[in-house]
Structure formats: structure tokens, C-alpha cells
């Protein structure tokens, strides 16, 4: 009995050692012939493509999906991570792929309700062309069934690293994927020249653009025109004093906030405000006006770089006694711009 028990224990320990050895050599990769457990591949995400030129990844991103495609564009690997781990100092994502060259694509999101849809890919079947991102929309009951966006969009980020080579030679490799933010907050402020209060309920605020479908490299794809509506409207009080001293005058203002998709130079989004009668109070090309103050920030930027870095636009319009835009000036992100020959 004692001899049999001893033999049984030896067999058990042998099986455990074999199992442990297999686990160490597999490294969670199915094809063991291409596995080198001494090599560790990781990806770092960086979001410094903003107006502060500082990495805000830990503060703004709450979920990340990394996709890897081989040299032929076939989908071979995906990893998702979300939550507090992304805010850890020095966070990097482990990537379990065979040595080789890959096209890495990332879609990342901030906090909020889901407002974008990304298709589920099939390993070895799907291609990089299948990886697009579509903004959710609703359709009005009107005869033409216009597509509308009426919610505060969840922050969306994109990143891509082409021809990333993971080598057998190094013991550790860290690739960096830089992110671009694709969502923008547009805040509209209406103020009477006379200082009288503005009733926000007398106006409708919209932005029209066809920028709701993006492909794997963040270029816009053909899409239907979207009408963005303000997801928040409010009335407020602004304390005004041009001398810069303690405020002495309170002015009633109307405030509307809209969130729109990526602004690109090839498109022409239109910001409009209409009154209760359906008459246009103003209608302007949003990008042209957004770029009016680019020079105040950095004249060396391209227009597209500025649009990608800047994700908040506050525009203050002044109304005359007839609730029409007095188009002699506008305040954009605290900069006052004097306008000439403006056409609505």
C-alpha cells in the first residue's frame, strides 16, 4: 500500500510538471513553433494631439480596442481593455502576436453612453477594410427621413501605426500609437446688443455635415448628411465689464451645446440658428469660422492639425433688436473677431 501510494504521488507530480512546462512555452499563442517566450511585445497609447501638447490619455480615455492586421491586411489579433488600468502610470498593453510586420489600428473612447458602432471582426477572414466606425443616428418622421444626432457624443479617439515590426531579436518591444480625438464640443452663446435677456426657447441650433462614417485610417467615408441638434440648451447670466475690474453689469444670454464628429477640411459643415417661425437668424460655414482664430494659437499649424487638436469651440453671437445676428463681430474661444462683408 505504501509503495503504491508513493508511485501514485510521483505520477501526479510528473503530470503537474508537464502541464506547467506546456503553459510556460505556449505564452497564450496557439502556434507554438513561432513562440519565443523571452520576447514581450507591448503597445503604449498617447494622446498629446491636443492644444496643450501634453499626454492626456490617462485622463480622457476609458476604453481601448487594439486591432492587428498582417501584411496582407487580414485581421489576426484583437485586445480590449477598459477601466482604471488605463489610468495607471506607465500603462502599456501586452500584445500576443507572432514576430512579423503588422498594421495596428485603435479605436478608443472616453466616458459616456455608447454613440458609435464598430463591426465585429473574424480572425483570418475579415480585412482591414472591414474596420470602420459609424456614428449612431436616428431618423425623423419627415417624408425625406433625415438622419439626426441629438445626443452628447461619447468621446471617440483613433490611432494607427503602419508596418510595425515585432522582432525576435529584442527581449521587449514597446510600440507607441498616437491618438486623434474625433469628437468636438461646440458651445453657442447668444447675447442681445442691448443687454436684454435672450429666450433660448425661441431658437433652434443645428450643424449639418456628412461626417458620421470613418474607415480604418480615420478618413471619412461616403455617408448621408447628418443634422446635429443641441443636446443641451439653457439661459444664463454673464457678468460684463470691459475694464477688467469687478463686474458691474449682468447680461442675460442663451446657451446651446452640440457635439459633432471629426471636422475635416474637405467638408463644409454649416452652423445654423433659426427662430420659432423657421427663419434663419444666422447660417455660417463652421470650419471657416473656427479657423479665424487659429493664428492666435499657433500659426505654424496646418488647418487640419488645428481642427484635430482643438476639440472645444465657444462662439458668441450678438443679436439686434429684431433677434437677427449683428454680424459685425463674433467672439470665438474668448477671442473677439471683427468681421467685414459677412453674408448669411
PDB file of C-alpha atoms in Angstrom, residues 52 141 152 160 167 206 209 277-278 280:
ATOM      1  CA  UNK A  52      -1.974  71.619 -24.548  1.00  0.00           C
ATOM      2  CA  UNK A 141     -40.583  61.090 -39.311  1.00  0.00           C
ATOM      3  CA  UNK A 152     -23.930  64.230 -26.469  1.00  0.00           C
ATOM      4  CA  UNK A 160      -2.903  53.850 -36.356  1.00  0.00           C
ATOM      5  CA  UNK A 167      11.167  41.221 -33.971  1.00  0.00           C
ATOM      6  CA  UNK A 206     -28.146  72.822 -35.723  1.00  0.00           C
ATOM      7  CA  UNK A 209     -22.329  67.654 -42.027  1.00  0.00           C
ATOM      8  CA  UNK A 277     -41.030  80.970 -37.370  1.00  0.00           C
ATOM      9  CA  UNK A 278     -38.379  78.892 -39.116  1.00  0.00           C
ATOM     10  CA  UNK A 280     -32.666  81.805 -40.229  1.00  0.00           C
TER      11      UNK A 280
END
